PDB file of C-alpha atoms in Angstrom:
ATOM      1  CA  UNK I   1     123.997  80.138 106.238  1.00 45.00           C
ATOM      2  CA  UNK I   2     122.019  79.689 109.542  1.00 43.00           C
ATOM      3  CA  UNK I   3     124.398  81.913 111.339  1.00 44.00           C
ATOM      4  CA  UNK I   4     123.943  85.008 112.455  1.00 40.00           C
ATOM      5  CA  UNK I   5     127.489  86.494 111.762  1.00 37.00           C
ATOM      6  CA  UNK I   6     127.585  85.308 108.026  1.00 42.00           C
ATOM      7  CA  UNK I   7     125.206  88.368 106.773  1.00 42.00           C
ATOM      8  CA  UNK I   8     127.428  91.455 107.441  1.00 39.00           C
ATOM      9  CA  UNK I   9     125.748  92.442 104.114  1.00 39.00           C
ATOM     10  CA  UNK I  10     122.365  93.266 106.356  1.00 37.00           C
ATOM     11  CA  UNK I  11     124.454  96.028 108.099  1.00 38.00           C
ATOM     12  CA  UNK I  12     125.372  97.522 104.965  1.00 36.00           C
ATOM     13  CA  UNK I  13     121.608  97.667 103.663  1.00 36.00           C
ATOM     14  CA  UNK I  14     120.091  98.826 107.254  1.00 38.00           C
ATOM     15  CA  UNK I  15     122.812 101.902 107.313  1.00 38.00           C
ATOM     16  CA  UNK I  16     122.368 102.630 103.816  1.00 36.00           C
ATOM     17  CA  UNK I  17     118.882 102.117 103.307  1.00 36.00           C
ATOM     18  CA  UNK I  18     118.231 105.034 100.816  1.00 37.00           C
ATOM     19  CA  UNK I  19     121.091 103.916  98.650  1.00 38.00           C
ATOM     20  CA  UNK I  20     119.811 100.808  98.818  1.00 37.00           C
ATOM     21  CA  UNK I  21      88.789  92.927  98.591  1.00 41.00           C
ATOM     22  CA  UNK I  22      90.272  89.458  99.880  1.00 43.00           C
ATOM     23  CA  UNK I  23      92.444  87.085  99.027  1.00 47.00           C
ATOM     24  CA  UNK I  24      90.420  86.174  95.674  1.00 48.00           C
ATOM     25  CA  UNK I  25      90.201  89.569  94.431  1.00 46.00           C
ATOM     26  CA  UNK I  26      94.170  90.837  94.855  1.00 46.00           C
ATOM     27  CA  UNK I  27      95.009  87.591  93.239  1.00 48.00           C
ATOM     28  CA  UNK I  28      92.639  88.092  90.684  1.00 49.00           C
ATOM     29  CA  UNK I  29      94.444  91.794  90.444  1.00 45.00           C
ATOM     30  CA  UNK I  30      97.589  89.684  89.859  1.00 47.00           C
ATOM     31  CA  UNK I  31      96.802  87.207  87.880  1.00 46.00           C
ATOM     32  CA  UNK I  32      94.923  89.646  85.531  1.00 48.00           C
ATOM     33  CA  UNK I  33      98.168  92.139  85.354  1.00 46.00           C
ATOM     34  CA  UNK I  34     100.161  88.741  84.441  1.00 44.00           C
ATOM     35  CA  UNK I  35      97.900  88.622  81.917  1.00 42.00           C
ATOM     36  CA  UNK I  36      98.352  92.039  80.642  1.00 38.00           C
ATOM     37  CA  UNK I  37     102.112  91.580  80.848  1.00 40.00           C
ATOM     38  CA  UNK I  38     102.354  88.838  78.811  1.00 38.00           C
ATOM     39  CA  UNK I  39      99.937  90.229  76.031  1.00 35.00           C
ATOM     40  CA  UNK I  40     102.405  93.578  76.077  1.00 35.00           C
ATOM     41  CA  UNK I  41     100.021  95.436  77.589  1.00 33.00           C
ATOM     42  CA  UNK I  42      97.398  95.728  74.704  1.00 27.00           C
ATOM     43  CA  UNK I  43      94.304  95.581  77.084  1.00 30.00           C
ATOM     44  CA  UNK I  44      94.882  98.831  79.028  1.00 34.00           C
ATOM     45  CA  UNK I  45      96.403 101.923  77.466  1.00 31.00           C
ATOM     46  CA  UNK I  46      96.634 104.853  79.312  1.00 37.00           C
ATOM     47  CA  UNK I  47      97.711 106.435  76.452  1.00 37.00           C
ATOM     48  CA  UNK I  48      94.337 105.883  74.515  1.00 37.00           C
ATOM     49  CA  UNK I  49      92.862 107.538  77.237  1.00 40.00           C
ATOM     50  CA  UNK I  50      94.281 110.978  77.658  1.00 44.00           C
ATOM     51  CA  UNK I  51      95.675 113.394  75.174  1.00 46.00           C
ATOM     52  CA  UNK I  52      99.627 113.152  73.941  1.00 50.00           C
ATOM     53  CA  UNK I  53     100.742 115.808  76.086  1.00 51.00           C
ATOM     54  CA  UNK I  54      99.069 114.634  79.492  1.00 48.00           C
ATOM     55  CA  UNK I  55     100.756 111.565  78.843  1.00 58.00           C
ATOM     56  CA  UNK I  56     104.227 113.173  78.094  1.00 62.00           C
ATOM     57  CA  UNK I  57     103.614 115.336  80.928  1.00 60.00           C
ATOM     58  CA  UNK I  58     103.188 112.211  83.349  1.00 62.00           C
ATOM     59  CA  UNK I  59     106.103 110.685  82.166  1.00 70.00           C
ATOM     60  CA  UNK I  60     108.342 113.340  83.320  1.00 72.00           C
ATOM     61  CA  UNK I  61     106.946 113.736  86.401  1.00 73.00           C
ATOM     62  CA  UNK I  62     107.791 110.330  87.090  1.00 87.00           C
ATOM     63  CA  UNK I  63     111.183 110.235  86.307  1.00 90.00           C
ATOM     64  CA  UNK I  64     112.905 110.623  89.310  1.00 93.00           C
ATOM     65  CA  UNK I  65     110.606 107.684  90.881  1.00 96.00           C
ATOM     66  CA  UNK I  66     111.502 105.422  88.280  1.00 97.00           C
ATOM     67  CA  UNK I  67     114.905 106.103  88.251  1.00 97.00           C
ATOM     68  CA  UNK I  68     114.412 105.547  92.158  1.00 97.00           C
ATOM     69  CA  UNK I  69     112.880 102.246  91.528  1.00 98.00           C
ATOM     70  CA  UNK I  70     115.681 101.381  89.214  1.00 98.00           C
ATOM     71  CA  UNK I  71     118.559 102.102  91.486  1.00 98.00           C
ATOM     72  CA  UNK I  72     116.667  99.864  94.471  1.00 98.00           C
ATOM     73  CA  UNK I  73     115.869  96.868  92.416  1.00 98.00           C
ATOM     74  CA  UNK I  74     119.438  97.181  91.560  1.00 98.00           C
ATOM     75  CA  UNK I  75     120.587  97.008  95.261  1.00 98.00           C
ATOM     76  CA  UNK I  76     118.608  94.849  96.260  1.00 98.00           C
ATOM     77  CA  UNK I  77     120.264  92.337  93.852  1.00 98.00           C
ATOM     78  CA  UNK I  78     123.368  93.453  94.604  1.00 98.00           C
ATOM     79  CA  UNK I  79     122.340  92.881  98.107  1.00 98.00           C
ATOM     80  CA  UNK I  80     120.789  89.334  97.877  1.00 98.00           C
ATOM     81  CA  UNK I  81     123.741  88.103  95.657  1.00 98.00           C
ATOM     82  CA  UNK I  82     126.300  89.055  98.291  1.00 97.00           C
ATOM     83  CA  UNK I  83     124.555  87.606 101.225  1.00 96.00           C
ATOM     84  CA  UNK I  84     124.846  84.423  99.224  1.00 97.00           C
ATOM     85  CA  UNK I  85     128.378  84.542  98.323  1.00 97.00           C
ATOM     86  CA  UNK I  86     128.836  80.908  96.666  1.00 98.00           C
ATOM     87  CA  UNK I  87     125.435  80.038  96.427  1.00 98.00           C
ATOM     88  CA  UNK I  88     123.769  82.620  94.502  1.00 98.00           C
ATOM     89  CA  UNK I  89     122.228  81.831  91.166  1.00 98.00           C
ATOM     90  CA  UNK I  90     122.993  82.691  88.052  1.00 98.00           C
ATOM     91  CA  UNK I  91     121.307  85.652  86.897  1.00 98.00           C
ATOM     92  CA  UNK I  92     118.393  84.398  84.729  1.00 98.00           C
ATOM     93  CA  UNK I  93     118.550  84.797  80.876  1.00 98.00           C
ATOM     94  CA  UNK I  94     115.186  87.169  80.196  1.00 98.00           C
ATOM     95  CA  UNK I  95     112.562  87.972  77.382  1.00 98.00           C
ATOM     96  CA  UNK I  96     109.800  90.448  76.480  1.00 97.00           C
ATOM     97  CA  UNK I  97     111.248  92.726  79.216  1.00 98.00           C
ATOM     98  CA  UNK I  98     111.596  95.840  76.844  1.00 97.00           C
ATOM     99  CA  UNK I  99     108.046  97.977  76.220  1.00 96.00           C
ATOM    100  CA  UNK I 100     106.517  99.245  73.506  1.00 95.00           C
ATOM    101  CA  UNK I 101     105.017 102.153  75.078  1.00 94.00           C
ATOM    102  CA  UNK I 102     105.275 104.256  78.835  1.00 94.00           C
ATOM    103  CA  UNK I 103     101.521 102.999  79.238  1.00 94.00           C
ATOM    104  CA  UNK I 104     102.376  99.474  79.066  1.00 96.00           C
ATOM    105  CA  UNK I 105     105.509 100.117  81.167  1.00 96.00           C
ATOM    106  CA  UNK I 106     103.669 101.281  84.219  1.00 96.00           C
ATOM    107  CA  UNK I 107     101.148  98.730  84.289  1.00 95.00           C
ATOM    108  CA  UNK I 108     103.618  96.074  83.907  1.00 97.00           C
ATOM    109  CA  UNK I 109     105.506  97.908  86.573  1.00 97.00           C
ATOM    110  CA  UNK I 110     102.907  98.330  88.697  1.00 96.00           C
ATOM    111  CA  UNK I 111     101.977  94.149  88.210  1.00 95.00           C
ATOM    112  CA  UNK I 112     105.880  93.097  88.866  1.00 97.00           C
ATOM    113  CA  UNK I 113     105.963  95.229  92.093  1.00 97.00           C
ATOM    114  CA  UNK I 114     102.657  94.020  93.490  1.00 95.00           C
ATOM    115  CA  UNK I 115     103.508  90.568  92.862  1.00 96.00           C
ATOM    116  CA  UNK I 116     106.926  91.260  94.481  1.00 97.00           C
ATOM    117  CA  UNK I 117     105.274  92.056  97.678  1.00 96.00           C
ATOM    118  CA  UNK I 118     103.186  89.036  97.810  1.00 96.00           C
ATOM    119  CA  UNK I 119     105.916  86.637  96.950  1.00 97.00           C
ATOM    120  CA  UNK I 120     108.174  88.464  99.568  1.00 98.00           C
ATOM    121  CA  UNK I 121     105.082  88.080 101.887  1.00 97.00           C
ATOM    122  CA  UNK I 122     104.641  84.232 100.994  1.00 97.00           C
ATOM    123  CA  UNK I 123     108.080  82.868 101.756  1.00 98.00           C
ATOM    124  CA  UNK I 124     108.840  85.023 104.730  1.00 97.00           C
ATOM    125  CA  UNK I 125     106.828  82.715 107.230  1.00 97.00           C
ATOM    126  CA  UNK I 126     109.410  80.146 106.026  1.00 98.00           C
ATOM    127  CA  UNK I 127     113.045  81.842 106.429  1.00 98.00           C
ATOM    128  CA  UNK I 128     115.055  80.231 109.777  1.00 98.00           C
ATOM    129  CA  UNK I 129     116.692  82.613 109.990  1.00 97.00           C
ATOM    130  CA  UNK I 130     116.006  85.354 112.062  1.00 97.00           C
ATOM    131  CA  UNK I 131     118.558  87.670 110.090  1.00 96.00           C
ATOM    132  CA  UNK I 132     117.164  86.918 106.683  1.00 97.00           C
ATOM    133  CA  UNK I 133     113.996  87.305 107.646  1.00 97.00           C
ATOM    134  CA  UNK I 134     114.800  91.012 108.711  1.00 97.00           C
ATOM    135  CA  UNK I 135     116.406  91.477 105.428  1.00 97.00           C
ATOM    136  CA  UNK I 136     113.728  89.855 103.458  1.00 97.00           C
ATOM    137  CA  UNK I 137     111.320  92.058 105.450  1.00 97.00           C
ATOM    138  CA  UNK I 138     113.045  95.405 104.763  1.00 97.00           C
ATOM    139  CA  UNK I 139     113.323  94.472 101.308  1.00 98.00           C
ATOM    140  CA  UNK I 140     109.358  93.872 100.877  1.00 97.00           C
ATOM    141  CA  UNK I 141     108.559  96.867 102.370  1.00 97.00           C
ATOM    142  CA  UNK I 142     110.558  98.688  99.891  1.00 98.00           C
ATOM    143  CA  UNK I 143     108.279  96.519  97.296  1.00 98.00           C
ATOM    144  CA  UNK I 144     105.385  97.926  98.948  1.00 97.00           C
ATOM    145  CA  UNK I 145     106.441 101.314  98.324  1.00 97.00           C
ATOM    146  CA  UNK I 146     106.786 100.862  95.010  1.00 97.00           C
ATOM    147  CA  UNK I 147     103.528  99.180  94.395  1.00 96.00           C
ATOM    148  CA  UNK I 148     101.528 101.966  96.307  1.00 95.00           C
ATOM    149  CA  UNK I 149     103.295 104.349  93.949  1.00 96.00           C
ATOM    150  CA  UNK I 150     102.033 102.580  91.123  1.00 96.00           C
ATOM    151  CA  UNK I 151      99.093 101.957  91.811  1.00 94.00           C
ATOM    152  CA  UNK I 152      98.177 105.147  92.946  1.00 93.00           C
ATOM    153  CA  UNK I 153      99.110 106.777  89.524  1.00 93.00           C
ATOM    154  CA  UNK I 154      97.323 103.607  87.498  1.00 92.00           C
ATOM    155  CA  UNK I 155      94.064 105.242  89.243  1.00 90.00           C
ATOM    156  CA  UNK I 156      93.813 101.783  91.349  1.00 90.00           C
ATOM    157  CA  UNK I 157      93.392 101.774  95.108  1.00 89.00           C
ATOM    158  CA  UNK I 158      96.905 102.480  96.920  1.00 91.00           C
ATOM    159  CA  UNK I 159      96.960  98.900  98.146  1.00 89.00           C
ATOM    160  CA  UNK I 160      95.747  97.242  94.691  1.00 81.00           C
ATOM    161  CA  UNK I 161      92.499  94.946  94.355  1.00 63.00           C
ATOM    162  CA  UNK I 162      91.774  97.043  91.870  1.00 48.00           C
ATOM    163  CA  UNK I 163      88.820  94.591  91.307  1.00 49.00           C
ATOM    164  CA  UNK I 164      87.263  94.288  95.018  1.00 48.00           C
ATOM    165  CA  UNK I 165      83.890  95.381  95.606  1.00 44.00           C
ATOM    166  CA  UNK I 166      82.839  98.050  98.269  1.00 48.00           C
ATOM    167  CA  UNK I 167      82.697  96.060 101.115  1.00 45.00           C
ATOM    168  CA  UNK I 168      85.632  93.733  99.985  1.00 52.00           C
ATOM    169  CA  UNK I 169      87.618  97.344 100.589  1.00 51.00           C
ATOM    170  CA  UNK I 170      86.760  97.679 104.225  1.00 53.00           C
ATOM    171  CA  UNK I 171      89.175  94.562 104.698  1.00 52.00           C
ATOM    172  CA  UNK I 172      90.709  93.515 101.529  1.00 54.00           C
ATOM    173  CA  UNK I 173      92.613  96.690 100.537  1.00 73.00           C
ATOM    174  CA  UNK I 174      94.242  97.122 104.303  1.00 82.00           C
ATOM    175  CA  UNK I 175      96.578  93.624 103.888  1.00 83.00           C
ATOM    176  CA  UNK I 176      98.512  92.316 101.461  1.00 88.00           C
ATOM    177  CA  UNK I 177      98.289  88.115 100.791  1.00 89.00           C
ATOM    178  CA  UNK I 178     100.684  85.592 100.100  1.00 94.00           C
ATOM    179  CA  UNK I 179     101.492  84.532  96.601  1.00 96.00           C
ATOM    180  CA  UNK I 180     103.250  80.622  96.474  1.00 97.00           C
ATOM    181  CA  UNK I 181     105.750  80.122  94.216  1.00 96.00           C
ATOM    182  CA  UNK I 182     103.469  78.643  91.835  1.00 96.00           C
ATOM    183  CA  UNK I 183     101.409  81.401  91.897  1.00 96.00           C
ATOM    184  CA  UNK I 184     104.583  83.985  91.397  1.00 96.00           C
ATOM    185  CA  UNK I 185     105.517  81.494  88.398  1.00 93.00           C
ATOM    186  CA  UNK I 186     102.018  82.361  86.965  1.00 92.00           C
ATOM    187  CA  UNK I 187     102.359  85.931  87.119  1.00 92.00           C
ATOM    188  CA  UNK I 188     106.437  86.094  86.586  1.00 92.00           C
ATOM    189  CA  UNK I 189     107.451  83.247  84.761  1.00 91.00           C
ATOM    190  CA  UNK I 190     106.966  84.523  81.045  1.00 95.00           C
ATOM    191  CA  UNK I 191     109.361  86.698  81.307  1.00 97.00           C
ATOM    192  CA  UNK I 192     112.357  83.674  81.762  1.00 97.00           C
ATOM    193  CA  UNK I 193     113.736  82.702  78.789  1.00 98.00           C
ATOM    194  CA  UNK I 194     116.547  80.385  81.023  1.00 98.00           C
ATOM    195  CA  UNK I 195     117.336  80.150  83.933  1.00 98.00           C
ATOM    196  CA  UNK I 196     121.303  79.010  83.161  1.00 98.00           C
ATOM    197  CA  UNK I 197     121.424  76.504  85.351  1.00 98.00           C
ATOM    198  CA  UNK I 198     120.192  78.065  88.164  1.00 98.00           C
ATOM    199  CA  UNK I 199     117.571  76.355  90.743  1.00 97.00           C
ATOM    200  CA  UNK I 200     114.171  76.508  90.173  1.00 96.00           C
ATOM    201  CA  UNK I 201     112.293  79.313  90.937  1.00 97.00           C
ATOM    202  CA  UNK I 202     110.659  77.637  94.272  1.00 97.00           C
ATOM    203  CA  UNK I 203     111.598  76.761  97.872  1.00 98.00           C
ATOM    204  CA  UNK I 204     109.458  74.337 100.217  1.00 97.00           C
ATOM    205  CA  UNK I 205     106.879  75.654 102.796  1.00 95.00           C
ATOM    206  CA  UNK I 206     109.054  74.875 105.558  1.00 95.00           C
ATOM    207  CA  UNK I 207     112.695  75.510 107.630  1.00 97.00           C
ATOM    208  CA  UNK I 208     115.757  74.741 107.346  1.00 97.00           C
ATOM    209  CA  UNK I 209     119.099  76.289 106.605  1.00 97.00           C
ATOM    210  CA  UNK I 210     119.076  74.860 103.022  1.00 97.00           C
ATOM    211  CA  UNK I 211     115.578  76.172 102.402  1.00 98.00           C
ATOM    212  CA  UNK I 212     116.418  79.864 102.997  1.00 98.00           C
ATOM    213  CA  UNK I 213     119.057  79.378 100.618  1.00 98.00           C
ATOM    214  CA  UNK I 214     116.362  78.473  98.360  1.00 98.00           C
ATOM    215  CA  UNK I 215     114.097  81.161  99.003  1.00 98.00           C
ATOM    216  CA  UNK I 216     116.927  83.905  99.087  1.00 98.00           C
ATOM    217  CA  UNK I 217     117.455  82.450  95.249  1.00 98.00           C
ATOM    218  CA  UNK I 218     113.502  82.664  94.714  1.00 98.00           C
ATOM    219  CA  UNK I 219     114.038  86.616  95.889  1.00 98.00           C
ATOM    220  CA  UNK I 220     117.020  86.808  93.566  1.00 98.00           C
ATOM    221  CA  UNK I 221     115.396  86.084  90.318  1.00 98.00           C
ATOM    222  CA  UNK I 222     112.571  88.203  91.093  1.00 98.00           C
ATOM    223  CA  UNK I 223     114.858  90.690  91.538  1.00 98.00           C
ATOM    224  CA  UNK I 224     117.470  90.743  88.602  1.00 98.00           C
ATOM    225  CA  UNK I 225     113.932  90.373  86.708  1.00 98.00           C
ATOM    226  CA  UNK I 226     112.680  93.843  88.233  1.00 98.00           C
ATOM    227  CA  UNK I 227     116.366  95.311  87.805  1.00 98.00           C
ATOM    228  CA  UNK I 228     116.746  94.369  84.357  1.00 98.00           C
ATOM    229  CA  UNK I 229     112.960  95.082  83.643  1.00 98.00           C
ATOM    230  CA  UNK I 230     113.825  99.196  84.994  1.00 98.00           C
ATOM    231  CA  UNK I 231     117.292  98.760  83.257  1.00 98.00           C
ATOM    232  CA  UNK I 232     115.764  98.750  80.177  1.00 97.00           C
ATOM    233  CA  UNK I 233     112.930 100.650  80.352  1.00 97.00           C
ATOM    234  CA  UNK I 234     114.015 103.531  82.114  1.00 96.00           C
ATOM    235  CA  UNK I 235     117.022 104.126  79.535  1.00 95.00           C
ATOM    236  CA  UNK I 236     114.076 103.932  77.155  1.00 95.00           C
ATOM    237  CA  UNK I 237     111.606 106.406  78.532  1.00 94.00           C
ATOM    238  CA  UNK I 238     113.700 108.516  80.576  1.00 92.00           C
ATOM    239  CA  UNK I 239     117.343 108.326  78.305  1.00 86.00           C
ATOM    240  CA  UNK I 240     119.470 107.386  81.015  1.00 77.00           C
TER     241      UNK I 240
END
């Protein structure tokens, strides 16, 4: 795996790459959307807060972003999968995935994506090699995307901390932070019902070859949790 010849899958995703505040206060952001998650969504409604129509109007002009969203998360675990060949998990068995309305289905979104990006963000510093790293890179930034997206149309700021104060924007909103695995396992975790025999959902804070298998597998689960997340939901909302 420390090679850089055995991930011809990385030219595949950089030529087809379409197909394909403070530290306290974004975690806060996190921890609180976990929160929200878990519950199903109950404490924020957007739906309670405009008319029927405005929020049947904002669901279809989101579809083809969603459907967007879908089709990436989908890649990318096509993607991470194949770069592991022999050593990829199994894909997690999952629960409570499946919304009750497209209020609680964006700010779940919008809390899996922004955790994405800081669990992408944590483990990086840790990946040997240089190839993954590039891969794992491209990938967050994709994350990023997303989470600006959804934050923007959750009325948050477009780089979260939806809780920061004035001056905590001046620095906190222009960087993302780290999440550790423990910290993604706060804010993801609920959702796994099994992981069949897979690893954990972890890697160590340091590098080796072995350990970016590990944290390639850590990316993995977070994304066939995002794919299958949009898998469902989008069929729901959108019909296909």
């Amino acid at each position: 795996m420390g090679n850089r010849s055995e991930l011809p899958a990385f030219q595949v995703i950089s030529s087809q790459q379409e197909s394909l505040g403070n530290d306290q206060s974004r975690r806060s952001f996190l921890r609180n959307s976990a929160a929200i998650t878990v519950a199903g969504g109950a404490a924020v409604l957007l739906a309670s807060a405009t008319p029927a129509h405005a929020t049947h109007q904002a669901r279809r002009g989101t579809r083809d972003e969603f459907k967007q969203i879908r089709r990436h998360e989908n890649n990318h675990v096509e993607f991470l999968a194949g770069a592991l060949g022999a050593a990829a998990r199994p894909k997690p068995t999952f629960k409570g995935l499946l919304q009750k309305n497209y209020a609680d289905f964006v700010k779940v979104s919008q809390a899996l994506e922004n955790t994405g990006v800081g669990a992408y963000l944590g483990a990086s510093p840790y990946l040997k090699n240089p190839d993954f790293l590039a891969a794992a890179a491209s990938i967050a930034l994709i994350e990023a995307s997303h989470a600006g997206f959804l934050n923007v149309i959750s009325g948050d700021p477009i780089t979260g901390d939806s809780d920061a104060t004035e001056k905590d924007n001046k620095v906190g909103t222009s960087f993302y932070f780290p999440l550790t695995p423990d910290q993604v396992g706060a804010a993801a975790g609920g959702f796994i019902a099994s992981l069949n025999g897979g690893p954990a959902v972890s890697y160590d804070p340091m590098e080796s070859d072995t350990n970016d298998v590990a944290i390639l597998n850590f990316a993995l689960a977070l994304e066939y949790l995002e794919a299958e997340f949009y898998n469902l939901n989008v069929q729901q909302f959108y019909g296909h």
